[in-house]
Amino acid sequence: DSHTQYERVGADVTMKCGSMDWDAAVTWTANGTDIDESHLNGSYLILKNVDLTQSGQYSCYEGSSWHLKYQTCLRVGTPPKEPVLMCRSNNYPKGFYCSWHLPTPTYIPNSFNISVIHGTREMVCEKDAFPKNRCHVRYLQLFSTVKYKVTLTVTNALGKNSTTLTFDEVAIVKPDPPESVVAKPVPNNPRRLEVSWQNPSSWPDPESFPLKFFLRYRPLILDQWQHVELSDGTSHTITDAYAGKEYIIQVAAKDNDIGTWSDWSVAVHATPWTEEPKHLTTEAQITETTSASTSSFMPPPTTKICDKGAVVGSGAVAVCWTAGLVLAAYGVLFI
Amino acid sequence: GDSWGIFTFLCAALCNLPALPALNCTEELGAGQSIQKTYDLTRYLEHQLRTLAGTYLNYLGPPFNEPDFNPPRLARAERVPSATVDLDLWRGLTDNARLAANYRAYSRLLCYLRALDGQAGTAELRHRLGHFCSSLQGLVLSIAGVMSSLGYPLPAGPAGPPMPSGTPVAPNDFLKKMDDFWLLKELQTWLWRSAKDFNRLKKKVPPAVVTLRLEARGF
């Protein structure tokens, strides 16, 4: 018959060959490989200071007949350290969820037991299908003065450990970040960006439990963020953007009155509207055709002044315009 | 009209207290604005209470000032009106019931809070308590204002007078401190709840509705 044996890392393990006498002649194998006699004390197998690599299938065979006398699966691991527990309400006022994990692996199977106590009442924390280490509690009452006490116990073959969280109903409220953040340039407005977003879909009742928002934005080239707090509405127009610069924008949400701010939303990028130097191209075409039909005096139209890189703000655009006009004027004069 | 009468009664009833209400009895705020004002007041009070409660609990000393302190509710503490309510029930409250619950709660909480006044430790703490009581009184008046501008009758029973007679005084010092602890806790929870109550009311009562009502009542 075979079974499983759990041992701590660093322990000394003695395996007996079933009911065989101490002085019987036996052969031990580890995962099919013969084990050297130096590890034997009679028919007992001695493993000193075991480590994780020594986990595996150990079998004991009677010396001459090679009958399998004993088999065990050795699993080397550690007892659990204090687990990390977190509880949060991202769907107020429906309820809250708690999730947990171990700070270091134990290398052997662990079982978790969670208890939620509210005053004198024990509440049910329904395990989520996914992710695994998570369960959720439904509020039966709102605006409670009594704290919630959540205790998580983790147990394995080598020991157990636990941790407890105590909190007020309103203290753990933290919405998910806003969704579908979109930032668009505003036509004919080189310093504006229109940002819009949606309430997180996990927030069940924004009508009765409105959210307020925090917007932050900066051009990619600068480190300093600018902030705007908005008490309602799910859109905002930035009016002081640096023309032509690409911006990074994020939004966070919070219940109007209680709890803490959500994490920042996914960042979106946008560049304010800039004017295309279209008219310059048109003028250049005219000068080209005129110079071809009349004289070679007309200097070839250069776009050097109006390099894309040099176009920073409307001032430079005006220079391009003027240059284009001047060239056009010369062209016309020499028809 | 009736509203005018209620305003004058309130002013008279509460004018014998040291802090005179600032409300001008002839003002007729639109209900929409009154609700916003009441909402703002609850937020202001909630903010004030955080500092006040911290100071008062420190005065009470351990274990009352420990953040994890989570004692069981004793039967005697049930006198203090609780904000706790079933979710569906809370959602289904009529505007009248919602306002009335707030009005009753803060009236009683104000009574109990006033009783703390004379016994608190330092002069500074007493001063802070006094200031908070004045603000809380303002809230009670504000709620009354909203109710009357919407044509709802004020809940029966006086708002001002001291604790109902026959209330057992705490038998010992520790239980007295427990009473104080729960009073502050309930007050805090009510302020969290009121923000949500007034949010709902804000959405449901646009100023236009009120104007019509006032006209109908001959204002």
Coordinates of C-alpha atoms in Angstrom, one line a residue, chain A:
Chain A
D1 CA 0.0 0.0 0.0
S2 CA 1.2 3.5 -0.7
H3 CA 0.6 6.8 1.0
T4 CA 1.9 10.4 1.2
Q5 CA 4.2 11.7 3.8
Y6 CA 4.9 15.4 4.5
E7 CA 8.1 16.6 6.1
R8 CA 9.6 19.9 6.9
V9 CA 12.6 21.3 5.0
G10 CA 15.7 20.6 7.1
A11 CA 14.1 17.7 9.1
D12 CA 15.6 14.3 9.5
V13 CA 13.4 11.6 8.0
T14 CA 13.4 7.9 8.9
M15 CA 11.4 5.6 6.6
K16 CA 10.6 2.1 7.7
C17 CA 10.1 -0.6 5.2
G18 CA 6.5 -1.4 6.2
S19 CA 6.4 -4.4 8.6
M20 CA 9.8 -5.7 7.7
D21 CA 12.2 -6.3 10.6
W22 CA 15.1 -3.9 11.2
D23 CA 17.7 -6.4 10.2
A24 CA 15.9 -7.5 7.0
A25 CA 17.7 -7.2 3.7
V26 CA 16.0 -4.5 1.6
T27 CA 16.6 -2.2 -1.3
W28 CA 15.2 1.3 -1.3
T29 CA 14.6 3.4 -4.5
A30 CA 13.9 7.0 -5.0
N31 CA 11.9 7.7 -8.1
G32 CA 13.0 4.4 -9.5
T33 CA 16.7 4.9 -8.8
D34 CA 18.5 2.7 -6.3
I35 CA 19.6 4.4 -3.1
D36 CA 23.1 3.8 -1.8
E37 CA 23.4 1.6 1.3
S38 CA 25.2 4.4 3.1
H39 CA 21.7 6.0 3.7
L40 CA 20.4 2.8 5.4
N41 CA 20.3 1.9 9.0
G42 CA 19.4 -1.7 8.8
S43 CA 16.2 -1.7 6.7
Y44 CA 15.4 1.9 7.6
L45 CA 16.1 4.6 5.2
I46 CA 17.6 7.7 6.8
L47 CA 17.4 11.1 5.1
K48 CA 19.1 13.9 7.0
N49 CA 18.3 17.6 6.6
V50 CA 15.9 17.0 3.7
D51 CA 15.5 19.6 1.0
L52 CA 12.9 20.2 -1.7
T53 CA 14.8 18.2 -4.3
Q54 CA 14.3 15.1 -2.2
S55 CA 10.5 15.1 -2.7
G56 CA 9.4 12.0 -4.7
Q57 CA 8.3 8.4 -4.7
Y58 CA 10.2 6.1 -2.3
S59 CA 9.9 2.4 -2.6
C60 CA 11.2 -0.5 -0.5
Y61 CA 11.8 -4.0 -2.0
E62 CA 12.6 -7.2 -0.2
G63 CA 16.2 -8.2 -0.8
S64 CA 16.0 -11.4 -2.8
S65 CA 12.4 -11.6 -4.0
W66 CA 12.1 -8.0 -5.1
H67 CA 8.6 -7.9 -3.7
L68 CA 7.4 -4.3 -3.2
K69 CA 7.0 -4.1 0.5
Y70 CA 6.4 -0.4 1.0
Q71 CA 5.8 2.8 -0.9
T72 CA 5.5 6.4 0.0
C73 CA 5.3 9.7 -1.7
L74 CA 7.6 12.1 0.2
R75 CA 6.6 15.8 0.0
V76 CA 9.1 18.2 1.5
G77 CA 7.6 21.6 2.4
T78 CA 7.2 24.2 5.1
P79 CA 4.4 25.2 7.5
P80 CA 2.5 28.3 6.3
K81 CA 3.7 31.8 7.2
E82 CA 1.1 34.4 8.2
P83 CA -1.1 34.9 5.1
V84 CA -1.7 38.3 3.5
L85 CA -5.4 39.2 3.6
M86 CA -7.2 42.1 1.9
C87 CA -10.8 43.1 1.9
R88 CA -12.4 45.7 -0.3
S89 CA -15.8 47.0 -1.4
N90 CA -15.7 47.9 -5.1
N91 CA -19.5 47.4 -5.5
Y92 CA -20.9 49.4 -2.6
P93 CA -23.6 49.0 -1.3
K94 CA -23.9 45.4 -2.5
G95 CA -21.1 44.0 -0.3
F96 CA -17.4 43.4 -0.3
Y97 CA -14.8 40.8 -1.3
C98 CA -11.7 39.5 0.4
S99 CA -8.7 38.0 -1.3
W100 CA -5.6 36.4 0.1
H101 CA -2.3 34.8 -0.6
L102 CA 0.7 33.3 1.1
P103 CA 3.9 35.5 1.2
T104 CA 6.1 32.5 0.5
P105 CA 5.2 29.1 -1.0
T106 CA 4.9 26.0 1.2
Y107 CA 5.4 23.5 -1.7
I108 CA 2.7 21.3 -0.3
P109 CA -1.1 21.6 -0.6
N110 CA -2.7 24.3 1.7
S111 CA -6.3 24.7 2.6
F112 CA -7.9 28.1 3.5
N113 CA -10.8 28.8 5.8
I114 CA -12.3 32.2 6.1
S115 CA -14.8 33.5 8.7
V116 CA -16.6 36.8 8.6
I117 CA -18.2 38.0 11.9
H118 CA -20.4 41.0 12.2
G119 CA -21.3 41.7 15.8
T120 CA -22.8 38.4 17.0
R121 CA -23.7 37.2 13.5
E122 CA -21.5 35.0 11.4
M123 CA -21.8 35.9 7.7
V124 CA -21.2 33.7 4.6
C125 CA -18.3 34.5 2.4
E126 CA -19.1 32.8 -0.9
K127 CA -16.0 31.5 -2.7
D128 CA -15.4 32.9 -6.1
A129 CA -14.8 30.5 -9.0
F130 CA -12.1 32.8 -10.3
P131 CA -9.7 33.9 -9.0
K132 CA -9.5 31.1 -6.5
N133 CA -8.3 32.8 -3.4
R134 CA -11.2 35.1 -3.2
C135 CA -14.7 35.2 -1.7
H136 CA -17.5 37.8 -1.4
V137 CA -20.0 38.8 1.2
R138 CA -23.4 40.4 0.7
Y139 CA -24.4 43.2 2.9
L140 CA -27.7 42.6 4.8
Q141 CA -27.7 46.0 6.3
L142 CA -26.3 49.3 5.5
F143 CA -24.8 52.0 7.7
S144 CA -23.7 49.6 10.4
T145 CA -21.9 50.8 13.5
V146 CA -20.5 47.4 14.2
K147 CA -17.2 46.5 12.7
Y148 CA -16.7 43.4 10.5
K149 CA -14.0 40.9 11.6
V150 CA -12.5 38.7 9.0
T151 CA -10.2 35.8 10.0
L152 CA -8.3 33.8 7.5
T153 CA -6.7 30.5 8.6
V154 CA -4.4 28.6 6.4
T155 CA -3.6 25.0 7.2
N156 CA -1.3 22.3 5.7
A157 CA 0.1 19.0 6.9
L158 CA 2.9 20.8 8.7
G159 CA 1.1 23.5 10.6
K160 CA -1.3 26.4 10.5
N161 CA -1.3 30.2 10.6
S162 CA -3.9 32.9 10.6
T163 CA -4.5 36.6 10.3
T164 CA -7.4 38.9 11.1
L165 CA -8.8 42.1 9.7
T166 CA -11.2 44.4 11.5
F167 CA -12.9 47.3 9.7
D168 CA -15.9 49.6 9.4
E169 CA -18.3 49.1 6.5
V170 CA -17.3 52.5 4.9
A171 CA -13.6 52.2 5.4
I172 CA -13.0 49.5 2.8
V173 CA -15.0 51.2 0.0
K174 CA -12.7 51.6 -3.0
P175 CA -14.2 51.6 -6.5
D176 CA -12.5 50.1 -9.6
P177 CA -10.9 52.7 -11.9
P178 CA -13.0 54.4 -14.5
E179 CA -13.5 52.6 -17.8
S180 CA -13.3 53.5 -21.5
V181 CA -11.2 56.6 -21.0
V182 CA -11.0 58.5 -24.3
A183 CA -9.0 61.7 -25.0
K184 CA -9.5 63.6 -28.3
P185 CA -8.2 66.8 -29.8
V186 CA -10.7 69.6 -30.3
P187 CA -10.7 70.8 -33.9
N188 CA -9.4 74.4 -34.3
N189 CA -8.3 74.5 -30.7
P190 CA -4.6 73.9 -30.3
R191 CA -4.6 74.0 -26.5
R192 CA -7.6 71.8 -25.8
L193 CA -8.1 68.1 -25.2
E194 CA -11.5 66.6 -24.6
V195 CA -11.5 63.7 -22.1
S196 CA -14.4 61.4 -21.4
W197 CA -14.8 58.2 -19.4
Q198 CA -17.4 55.9 -17.9
N199 CA -18.2 54.8 -14.4
P200 CA -16.6 51.4 -13.5
S201 CA -19.0 48.7 -14.5
S202 CA -18.6 47.0 -11.1
W203 CA -20.2 50.0 -9.3
P204 CA -23.8 49.0 -9.1
D205 CA -25.8 52.2 -8.4
P206 CA -24.1 55.4 -9.5
E207 CA -27.5 57.2 -9.2
S208 CA -27.8 56.8 -5.4
F209 CA -24.1 56.5 -4.7
P210 CA -22.5 58.9 -7.1
L211 CA -18.8 58.9 -7.8
K212 CA -16.5 61.8 -8.1
F213 CA -13.4 61.8 -10.2
F214 CA -9.8 62.9 -10.3
L215 CA -8.1 63.6 -13.6
R216 CA -4.3 63.9 -14.0
Y217 CA -2.5 64.9 -17.2
R218 CA 1.0 65.9 -18.3
P219 CA 2.9 66.2 -21.6
L220 CA 5.1 63.1 -22.1
I221 CA 8.2 65.4 -22.0
L222 CA 7.5 66.7 -18.5
D223 CA 7.4 64.8 -15.1
Q224 CA 5.0 67.1 -13.3
W225 CA 1.3 66.1 -13.3
Q226 CA -1.6 68.6 -13.4
H227 CA -4.7 67.6 -11.4
V228 CA -8.4 68.4 -11.7
E229 CA -11.0 67.1 -9.2
L230 CA -14.5 66.8 -10.7
S231 CA -17.5 66.3 -8.5
D232 CA -19.8 65.1 -11.2
G233 CA -20.0 64.4 -14.9
T234 CA -17.9 61.9 -16.8
S235 CA -16.1 64.3 -19.1
H236 CA -13.8 67.3 -18.9
T237 CA -12.0 69.6 -21.4
I238 CA -8.4 70.4 -20.7
T239 CA -7.8 74.0 -21.8
D240 CA -4.2 74.6 -21.0
A241 CA -2.4 71.9 -23.0
Y242 CA 0.9 72.8 -24.6
A243 CA 0.2 73.0 -28.3
G244 CA 1.5 70.1 -30.4
K245 CA 2.7 68.1 -27.4
E246 CA 1.6 64.5 -26.8
Y247 CA -0.2 64.1 -23.5
I248 CA -0.7 61.2 -21.1
I249 CA -4.0 61.3 -19.2
Q250 CA -5.5 59.1 -16.4
V251 CA -8.6 59.2 -14.3
A252 CA -9.5 57.9 -10.8
A253 CA -12.8 57.5 -9.0
K254 CA -14.1 57.7 -5.5
D255 CA -17.4 57.5 -3.8
N256 CA -18.6 61.1 -3.2
D257 CA -18.5 60.8 0.6
I258 CA -16.8 57.6 1.8
G259 CA -13.9 55.3 1.3
T260 CA -10.7 55.9 -0.8
W261 CA -9.7 56.7 -4.3
S262 CA -9.5 53.9 -7.0
D263 CA -6.3 53.1 -8.7
W264 CA -5.5 55.1 -11.8
S265 CA -7.3 54.1 -15.0
V266 CA -5.4 52.8 -18.0
A267 CA -3.4 55.8 -19.5
V268 CA -4.5 57.3 -22.7
H269 CA -2.4 59.4 -25.1
A270 CA -3.6 62.4 -27.1
T271 CA -2.1 65.4 -28.9
P272 CA -4.0 68.6 -29.2
W273 CA -5.1 69.7 -32.7
T274 CA -2.5 71.5 -34.8
E275 CA -2.9 73.3 -38.0
E276 CA -1.8 71.6 -41.2
P277 CA 0.3 74.0 -43.4
K278 CA -1.9 73.1 -46.4
H279 CA -2.0 76.5 -48.1
L280 CA 1.8 76.7 -48.3
T281 CA 1.7 73.6 -50.5
T282 CA -0.9 75.2 -52.8
E283 CA 1.2 78.4 -53.2
A284 CA 4.3 76.3 -53.9
Q285 CA 2.5 74.6 -56.8
I286 CA 1.6 77.9 -58.3
T287 CA 5.1 79.2 -58.2
E288 CA 6.4 76.0 -59.7
T289 CA 4.1 76.1 -62.7
T290 CA 4.8 79.9 -63.3
S291 CA 8.6 79.4 -63.1
A292 CA 8.4 76.6 -65.6
S293 CA 6.6 78.7 -68.1
T294 CA 8.4 82.0 -67.7
S295 CA 11.9 82.4 -66.3
S296 CA 14.3 80.6 -64.1
F297 CA 14.6 83.6 -61.9
M298 CA 12.0 82.3 -59.5
P299 CA 13.9 80.6 -56.7
P300 CA 12.7 77.0 -56.0
P301 CA 10.2 77.1 -53.2
T302 CA 11.8 75.9 -50.0
T303 CA 10.1 74.5 -47.1
K304 CA 13.2 74.9 -44.9
I305 CA 11.6 77.6 -42.7
C306 CA 8.5 75.5 -42.3
D307 CA 10.1 72.2 -41.3
K308 CA 7.7 70.2 -39.3
G309 CA 10.0 70.3 -36.3
A310 CA 10.2 74.0 -36.4
V311 CA 6.4 74.4 -36.2
V312 CA 5.8 75.1 -32.5
G313 CA 2.7 77.1 -31.9
S314 CA 0.9 79.4 -34.2
G315 CA 3.7 82.0 -34.5
A316 CA 5.7 79.7 -36.7
V317 CA 2.7 78.9 -38.8
A318 CA 2.3 82.6 -39.5
V319 CA 5.9 82.8 -40.7
C320 CA 5.3 79.9 -43.1
W321 CA 2.2 81.7 -44.4
T322 CA 4.1 84.9 -45.0
A323 CA 6.9 83.1 -46.7
G324 CA 4.5 81.3 -49.0
L325 CA 2.7 84.5 -49.8
V326 CA 6.0 86.3 -50.6
L327 CA 7.0 83.5 -53.0
A328 CA 3.6 83.6 -54.6
A329 CA 3.7 87.3 -55.0
Y330 CA 7.1 87.0 -56.8
G331 CA 5.7 84.3 -59.0
V332 CA 2.7 86.4 -60.0
L333 CA 4.9 89.4 -60.8
F334 CA 7.0 87.5 -63.2
I335 CA 4.2 85.9 -65.2

